[in-house]
Coordinates of C-alpha atoms and ligand atoms in Angstrom, one line a residue:
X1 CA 61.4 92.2 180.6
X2 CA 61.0 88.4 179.9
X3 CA 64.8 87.0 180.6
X4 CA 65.0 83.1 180.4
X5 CA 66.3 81.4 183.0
X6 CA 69.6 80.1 183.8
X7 CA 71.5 77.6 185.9
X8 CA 71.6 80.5 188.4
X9 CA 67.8 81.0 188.4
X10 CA 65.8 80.1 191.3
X11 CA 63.2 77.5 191.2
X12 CA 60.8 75.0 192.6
X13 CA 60.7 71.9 193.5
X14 CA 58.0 70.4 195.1
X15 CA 57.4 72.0 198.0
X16 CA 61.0 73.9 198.5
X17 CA 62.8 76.8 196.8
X18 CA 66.0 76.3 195.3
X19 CA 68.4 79.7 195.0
X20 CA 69.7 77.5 191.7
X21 CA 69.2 75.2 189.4
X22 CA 72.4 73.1 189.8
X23 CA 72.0 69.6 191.4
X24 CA 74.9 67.6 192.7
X25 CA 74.0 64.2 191.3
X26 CA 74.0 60.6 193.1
X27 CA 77.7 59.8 193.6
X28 CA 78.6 56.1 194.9
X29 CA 82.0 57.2 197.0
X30 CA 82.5 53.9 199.0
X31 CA 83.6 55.7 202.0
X32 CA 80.7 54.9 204.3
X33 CA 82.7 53.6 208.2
X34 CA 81.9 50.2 209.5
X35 CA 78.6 48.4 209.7
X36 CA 78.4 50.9 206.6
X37 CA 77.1 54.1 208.5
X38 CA 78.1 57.7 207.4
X39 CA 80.7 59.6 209.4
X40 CA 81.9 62.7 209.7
X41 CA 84.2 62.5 207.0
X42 CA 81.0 62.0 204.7
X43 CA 79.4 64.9 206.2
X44 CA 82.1 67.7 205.8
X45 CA 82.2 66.6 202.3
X46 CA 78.7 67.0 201.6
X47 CA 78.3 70.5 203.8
X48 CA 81.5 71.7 201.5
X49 CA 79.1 71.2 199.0
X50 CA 75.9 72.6 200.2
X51 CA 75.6 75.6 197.9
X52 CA 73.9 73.0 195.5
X53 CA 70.1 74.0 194.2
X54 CA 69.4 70.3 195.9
X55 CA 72.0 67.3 196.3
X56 CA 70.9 63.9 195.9
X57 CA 73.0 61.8 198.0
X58 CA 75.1 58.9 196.8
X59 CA 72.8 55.5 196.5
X60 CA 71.8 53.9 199.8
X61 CA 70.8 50.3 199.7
X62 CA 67.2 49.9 201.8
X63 CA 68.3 46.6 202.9
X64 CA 71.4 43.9 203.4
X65 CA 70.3 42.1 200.2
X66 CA 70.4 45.1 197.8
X67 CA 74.2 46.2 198.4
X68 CA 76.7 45.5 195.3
X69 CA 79.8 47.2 196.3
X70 CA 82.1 47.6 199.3
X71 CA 81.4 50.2 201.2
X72 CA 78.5 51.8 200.6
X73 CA 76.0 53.5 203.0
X74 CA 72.6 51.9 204.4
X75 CA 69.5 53.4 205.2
X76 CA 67.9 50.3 207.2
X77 CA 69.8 50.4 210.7
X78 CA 69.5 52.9 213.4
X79 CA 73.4 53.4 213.4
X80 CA 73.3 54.6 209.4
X81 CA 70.2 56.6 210.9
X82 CA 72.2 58.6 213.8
X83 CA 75.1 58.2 210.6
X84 CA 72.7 60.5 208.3
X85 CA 71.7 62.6 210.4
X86 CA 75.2 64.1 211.5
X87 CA 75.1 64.7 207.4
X88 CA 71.9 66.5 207.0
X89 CA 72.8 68.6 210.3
X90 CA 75.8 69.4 208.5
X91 CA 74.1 69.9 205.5
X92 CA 71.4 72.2 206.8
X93 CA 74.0 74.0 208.9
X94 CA 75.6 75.5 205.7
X95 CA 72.2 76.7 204.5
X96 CA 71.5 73.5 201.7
X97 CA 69.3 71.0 200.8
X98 CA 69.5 67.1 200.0
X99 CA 67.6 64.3 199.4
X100 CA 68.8 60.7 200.0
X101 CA 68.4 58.3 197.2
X102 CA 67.0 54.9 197.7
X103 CA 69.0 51.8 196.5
X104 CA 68.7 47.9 195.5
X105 CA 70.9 46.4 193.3
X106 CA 69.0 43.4 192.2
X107 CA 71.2 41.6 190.4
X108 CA 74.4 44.0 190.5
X109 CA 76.1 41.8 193.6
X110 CA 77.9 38.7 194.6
X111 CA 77.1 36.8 197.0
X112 CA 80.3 37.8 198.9
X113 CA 78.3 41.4 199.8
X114 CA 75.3 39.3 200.5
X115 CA 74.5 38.3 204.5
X116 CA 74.8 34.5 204.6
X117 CA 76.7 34.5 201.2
X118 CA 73.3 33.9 199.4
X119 CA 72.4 34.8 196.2
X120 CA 71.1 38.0 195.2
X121 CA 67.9 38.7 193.7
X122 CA 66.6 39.6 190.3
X123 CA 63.3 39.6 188.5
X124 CA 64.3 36.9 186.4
X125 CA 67.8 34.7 186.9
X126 CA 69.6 36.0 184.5
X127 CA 73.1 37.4 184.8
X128 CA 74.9 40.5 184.0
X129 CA 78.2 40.2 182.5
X130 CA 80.6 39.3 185.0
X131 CA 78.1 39.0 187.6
X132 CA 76.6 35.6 189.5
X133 CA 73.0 34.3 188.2
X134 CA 71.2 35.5 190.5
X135 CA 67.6 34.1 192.1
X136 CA 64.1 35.3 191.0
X137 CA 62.0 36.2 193.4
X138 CA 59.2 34.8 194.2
X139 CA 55.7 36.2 193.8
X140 CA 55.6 36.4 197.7
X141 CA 58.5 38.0 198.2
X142 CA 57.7 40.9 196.3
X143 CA 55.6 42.9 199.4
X144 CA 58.8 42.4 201.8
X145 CA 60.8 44.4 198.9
X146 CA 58.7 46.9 198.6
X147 CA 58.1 47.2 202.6
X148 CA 62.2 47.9 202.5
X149 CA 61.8 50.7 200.1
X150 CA 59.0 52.1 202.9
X151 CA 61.4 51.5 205.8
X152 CA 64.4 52.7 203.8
X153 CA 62.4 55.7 203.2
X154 CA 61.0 56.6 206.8
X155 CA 64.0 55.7 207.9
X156 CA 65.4 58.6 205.3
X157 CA 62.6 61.2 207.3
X158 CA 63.9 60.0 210.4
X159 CA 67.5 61.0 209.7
X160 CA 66.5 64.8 208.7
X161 CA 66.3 64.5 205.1
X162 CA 64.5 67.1 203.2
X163 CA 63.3 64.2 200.8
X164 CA 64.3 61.2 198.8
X165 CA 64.8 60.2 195.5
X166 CA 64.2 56.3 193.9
X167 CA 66.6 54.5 192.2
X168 CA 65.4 53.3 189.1
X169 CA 67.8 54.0 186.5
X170 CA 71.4 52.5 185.7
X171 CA 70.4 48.8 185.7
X172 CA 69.4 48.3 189.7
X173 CA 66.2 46.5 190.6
X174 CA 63.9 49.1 189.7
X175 CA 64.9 48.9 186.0
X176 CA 65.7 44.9 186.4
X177 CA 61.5 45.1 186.5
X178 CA 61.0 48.0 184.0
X179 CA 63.4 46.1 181.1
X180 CA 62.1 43.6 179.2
X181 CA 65.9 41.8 178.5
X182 CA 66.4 41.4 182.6
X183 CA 62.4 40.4 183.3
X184 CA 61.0 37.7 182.0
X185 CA 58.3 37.5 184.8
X186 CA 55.0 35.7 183.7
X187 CA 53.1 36.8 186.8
X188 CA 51.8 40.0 187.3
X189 CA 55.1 41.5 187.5
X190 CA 55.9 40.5 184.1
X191 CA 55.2 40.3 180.6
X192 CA 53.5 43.8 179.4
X193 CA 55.1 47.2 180.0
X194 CA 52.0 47.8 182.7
X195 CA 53.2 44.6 184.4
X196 CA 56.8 45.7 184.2
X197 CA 56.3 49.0 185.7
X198 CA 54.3 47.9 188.6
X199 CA 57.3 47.6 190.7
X200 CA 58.4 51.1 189.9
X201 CA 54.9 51.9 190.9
X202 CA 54.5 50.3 194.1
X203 CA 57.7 51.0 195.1
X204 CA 56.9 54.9 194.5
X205 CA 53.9 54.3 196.3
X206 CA 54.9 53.3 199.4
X207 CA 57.4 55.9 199.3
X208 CA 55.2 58.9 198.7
X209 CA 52.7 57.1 201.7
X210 CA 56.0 58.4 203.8
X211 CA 57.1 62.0 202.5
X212 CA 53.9 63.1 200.3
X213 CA 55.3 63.4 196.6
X214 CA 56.3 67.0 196.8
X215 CA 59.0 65.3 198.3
X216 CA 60.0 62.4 196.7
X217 CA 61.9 62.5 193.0
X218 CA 62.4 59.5 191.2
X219 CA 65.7 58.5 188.5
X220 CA 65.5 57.2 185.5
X221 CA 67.9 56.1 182.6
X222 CA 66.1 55.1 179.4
X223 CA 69.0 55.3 177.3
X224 CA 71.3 53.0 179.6
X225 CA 73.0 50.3 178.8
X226 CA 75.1 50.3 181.7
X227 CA 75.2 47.2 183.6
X228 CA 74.0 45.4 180.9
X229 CA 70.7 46.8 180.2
X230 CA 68.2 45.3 177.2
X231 CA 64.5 46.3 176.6
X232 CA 63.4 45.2 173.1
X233 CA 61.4 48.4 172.4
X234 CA 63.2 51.4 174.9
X235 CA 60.7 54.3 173.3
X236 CA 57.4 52.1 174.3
X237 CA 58.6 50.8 178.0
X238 CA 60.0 54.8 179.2
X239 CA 57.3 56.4 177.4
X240 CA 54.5 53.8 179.6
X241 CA 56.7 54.2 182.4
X242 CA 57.2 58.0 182.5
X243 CA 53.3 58.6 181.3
X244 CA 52.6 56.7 184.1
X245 CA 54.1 58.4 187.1
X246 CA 52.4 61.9 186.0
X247 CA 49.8 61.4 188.2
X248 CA 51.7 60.9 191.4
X249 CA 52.7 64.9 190.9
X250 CA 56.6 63.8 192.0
X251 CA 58.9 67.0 192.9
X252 CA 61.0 65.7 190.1
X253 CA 61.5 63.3 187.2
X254 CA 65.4 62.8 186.9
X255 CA 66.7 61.6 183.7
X256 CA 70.2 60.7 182.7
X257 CA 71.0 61.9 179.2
X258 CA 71.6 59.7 176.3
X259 CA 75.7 60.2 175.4
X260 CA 75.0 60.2 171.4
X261 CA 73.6 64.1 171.7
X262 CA 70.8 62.4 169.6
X263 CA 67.7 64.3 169.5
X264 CA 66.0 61.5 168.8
X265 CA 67.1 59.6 171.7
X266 CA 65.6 59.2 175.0
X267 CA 66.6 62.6 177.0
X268 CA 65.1 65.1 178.8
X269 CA 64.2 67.1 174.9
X270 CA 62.0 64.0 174.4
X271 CA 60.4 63.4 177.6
X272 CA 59.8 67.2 178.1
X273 CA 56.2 66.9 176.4
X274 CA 55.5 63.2 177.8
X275 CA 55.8 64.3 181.6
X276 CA 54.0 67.5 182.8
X277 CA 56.4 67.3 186.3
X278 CA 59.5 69.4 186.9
X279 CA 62.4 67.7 185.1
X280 CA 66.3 67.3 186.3
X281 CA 68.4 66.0 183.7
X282 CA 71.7 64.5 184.2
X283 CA 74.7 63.9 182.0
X284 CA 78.0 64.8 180.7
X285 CA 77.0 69.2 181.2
X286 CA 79.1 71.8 181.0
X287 CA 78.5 75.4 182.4
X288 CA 77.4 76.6 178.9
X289 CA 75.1 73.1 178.0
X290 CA 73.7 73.4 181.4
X291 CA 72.5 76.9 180.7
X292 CA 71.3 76.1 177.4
X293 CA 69.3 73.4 178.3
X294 CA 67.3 75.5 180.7
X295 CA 66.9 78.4 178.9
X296 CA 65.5 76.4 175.4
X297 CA 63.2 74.6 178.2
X298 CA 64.5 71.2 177.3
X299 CA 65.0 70.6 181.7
X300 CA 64.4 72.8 184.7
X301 CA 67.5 71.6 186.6
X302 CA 70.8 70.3 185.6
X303 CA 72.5 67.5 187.7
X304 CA 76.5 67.7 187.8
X305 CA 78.4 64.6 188.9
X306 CA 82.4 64.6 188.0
X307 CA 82.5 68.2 188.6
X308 CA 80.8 68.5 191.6
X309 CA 83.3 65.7 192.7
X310 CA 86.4 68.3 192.0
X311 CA 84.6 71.1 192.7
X312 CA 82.4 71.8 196.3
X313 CA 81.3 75.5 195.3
X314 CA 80.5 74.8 191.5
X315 CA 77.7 76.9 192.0
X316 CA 80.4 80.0 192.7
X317 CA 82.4 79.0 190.2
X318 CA 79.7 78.8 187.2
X319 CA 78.6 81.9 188.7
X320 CA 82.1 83.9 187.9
X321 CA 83.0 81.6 184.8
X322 CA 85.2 80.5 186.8
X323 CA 87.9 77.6 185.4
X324 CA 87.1 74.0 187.1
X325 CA 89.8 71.8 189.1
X326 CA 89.8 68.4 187.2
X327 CA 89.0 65.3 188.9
X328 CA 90.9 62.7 189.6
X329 CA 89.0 59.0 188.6
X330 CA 91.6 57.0 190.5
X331 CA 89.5 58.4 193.8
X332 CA 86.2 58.3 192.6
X333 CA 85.8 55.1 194.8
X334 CA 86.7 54.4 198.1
X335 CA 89.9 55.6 199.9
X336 CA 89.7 58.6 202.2
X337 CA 90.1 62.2 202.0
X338 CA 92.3 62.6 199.3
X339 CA 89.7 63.2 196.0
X340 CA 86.9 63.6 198.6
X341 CA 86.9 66.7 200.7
X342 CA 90.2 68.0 200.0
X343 CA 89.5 69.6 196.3
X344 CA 90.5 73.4 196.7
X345 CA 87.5 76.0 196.4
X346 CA 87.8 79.1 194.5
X347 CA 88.8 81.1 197.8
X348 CA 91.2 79.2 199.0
X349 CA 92.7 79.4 195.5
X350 CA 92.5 83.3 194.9
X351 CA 93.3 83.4 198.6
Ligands
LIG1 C1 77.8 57.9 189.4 N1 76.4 57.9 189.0 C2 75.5 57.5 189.9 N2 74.1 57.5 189.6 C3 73.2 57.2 190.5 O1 72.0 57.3 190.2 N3 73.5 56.8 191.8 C4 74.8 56.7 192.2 O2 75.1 56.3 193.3 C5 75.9 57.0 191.2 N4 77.2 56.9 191.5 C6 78.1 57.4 190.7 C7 79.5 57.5 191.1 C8 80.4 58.0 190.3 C9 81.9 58.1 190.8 C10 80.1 58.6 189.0 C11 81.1 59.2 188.2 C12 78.8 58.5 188.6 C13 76.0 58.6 187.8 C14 76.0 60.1 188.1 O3 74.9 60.5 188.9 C15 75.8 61.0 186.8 O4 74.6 60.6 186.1 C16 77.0 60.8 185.8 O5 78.2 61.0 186.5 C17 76.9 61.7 184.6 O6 77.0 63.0 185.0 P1 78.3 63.9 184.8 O7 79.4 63.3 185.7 O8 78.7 63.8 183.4 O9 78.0 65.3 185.3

């Protein structure tokens, strides 16, 4: 009998198998301790929720210069190295798998989260709503970036990752570079979609040079407006971009859904027959759109954010139909334990 798969269904990806399909999305939580390394607190709440097909960890700035909010974890010191690693042990212990994804801001900071107070960096110096102006880089700058994305990455292997994942959706550097309304480059950088994308590229390259790209996944958002995105023709610049990286065979093209429900728009239903790579798609799911979306082939995997928040074992719970704890916004970011590892599981609240 020919069933169609399911959340539930197990799959591949890259070079691991997953018992399900249900991701736990990248979710900034602030709550990394001082000289922002991960602590215990960080790992019980990602262990609680290591039934996950994969979780992608919340976004780790690769250097100093790419951080735009309080509090969140590095991945370029040794200290956020040993920090990782008591989360992937913890992780690993409860039989799950997670990949660490790789973050600069670009233009998304202040100078009062930069070292030195400078300002941050950008393709082009132009601002985002109620952010600073922030400095183009120069050409020669551009190879000490990337080399941070390479560092940030072995240092990702070094911590006991299973992989990584590159930040390139939501507005961050990578798309600063991909977007023609935040690059206005006129070097090679610049100017044509293929000049646009060749961060992206390089920055994928020197990243699959550390894992091999059965291991590496990369997100993108080509729908986004969020942190005031602009590209004056959206179809052509993903549709270059996500052509492109066929040929680097990633474990996973991750996509953040359009809100509008759209067909038109620039989802995973579009994409499908652009990218020939295993495809994660991410954005505003339910149980029952997950499920659809799998079984009409739209996406292989389904990434949950707000509810994997509330709930650690949504796996169990989709399993069972079971009802969902809400979340609670308010602690989305920073604080403690309260909103963070304290949500009830379904055992506990049978019990
Ligand atoms: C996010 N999102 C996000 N995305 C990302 O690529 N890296 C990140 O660090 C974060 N951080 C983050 C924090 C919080 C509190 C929220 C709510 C969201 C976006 C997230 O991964 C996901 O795409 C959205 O939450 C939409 O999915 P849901 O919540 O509708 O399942």
């Amino acid at each position: 009998m020919n069933t169609s798969p399911n959340l539930l269904s197990p799959v591949k990806l890259g070079r691991y198998e997953l018992p399900n399909r249900i991701v736990m999305a990248p979710l900034t939580r602030n709550r990394a301790s001082e000289g922002l390394v991960p602590h215990q607190l960080n790992a019980t709440y990602y262990a609680q929720r290591a039934s996950a097909g994969l979780i992608v960890t919340e976004a780790s700035q690769v250097t100093p210069y790419g951080m735009g909010y309080p509090n969140t974890p590095g991945i370029y010191s040794s200290e956020q190295v040993e920090g990782w690693r008591l989360v992937t042990d913890a992780v690993h212990q409860q039989g799950g798998r997670i990949f660490l994804q790789l973050w600069h801001v670009g233009r998304i900071s202040d100078p009062s989260l930069q070292p030195n107070g400078v300002l941050p960096v950008a393709p082009s110096a132009i601002a985002a709503a109620d952010h600073v102006t922030p400095r183009a880089l120069e050409l020669d700058e551009i190879p000490g970036i990337i080399e941070a994305y390479r560092q940030g990455a072995a240092n990702a292997l070094a911590a006991g990752f299973d992989g990584v994942e590159i930040h390139g959706a939501n507005g961050y550097l990578i798309d600063q570079f991909l977007q023609d309304g935040t690059n206005k480059r006129t070097d090679a950088y610049g100017g044509s979609i293929e000049n646009r994308a060749r961060f992206m590229l390089e920055v994928v390259e020197a990243v699959v040079g550390v894992w091999g790209a059965d291991r590496v996944g990369i997100r993108l958002s080509p729908n986004g407006t969020f942190n005031d995105m602009s590209d004056s023709n959206p179809t052509a610049t993903f549709t270059y971009a996500v052509k492109a990286l066929n040929p680097y065979n990633l474990a996973y093209l991750h996509l953040v859904e359009p809100r509008t429900g759209d067909q038109n728009d620039l989802g995973a239903r579009y994409f499908r027959s652009i990218y020939n790579g295993t495809l994660i798609s991410a954005g505003g799911y339910d149980r029952d759109m997950g499920n659809e979306a799998i079984a009409n082939g739209d996406a292989d995997l389904i990434a949950y954010g707000r509810w994997f928040i509330s709930n650690p074992d949504l796996p169990q719970r989709f399993a069972v139909n079971a009802p969902l704890n809400p979340y609670d916004r308010d602690t989305f970011y920073g604080g403690t334990e309260k909103g963070y590892t304290d949500y009830p599981t379904l055992s506990l609240q049978t019990a």
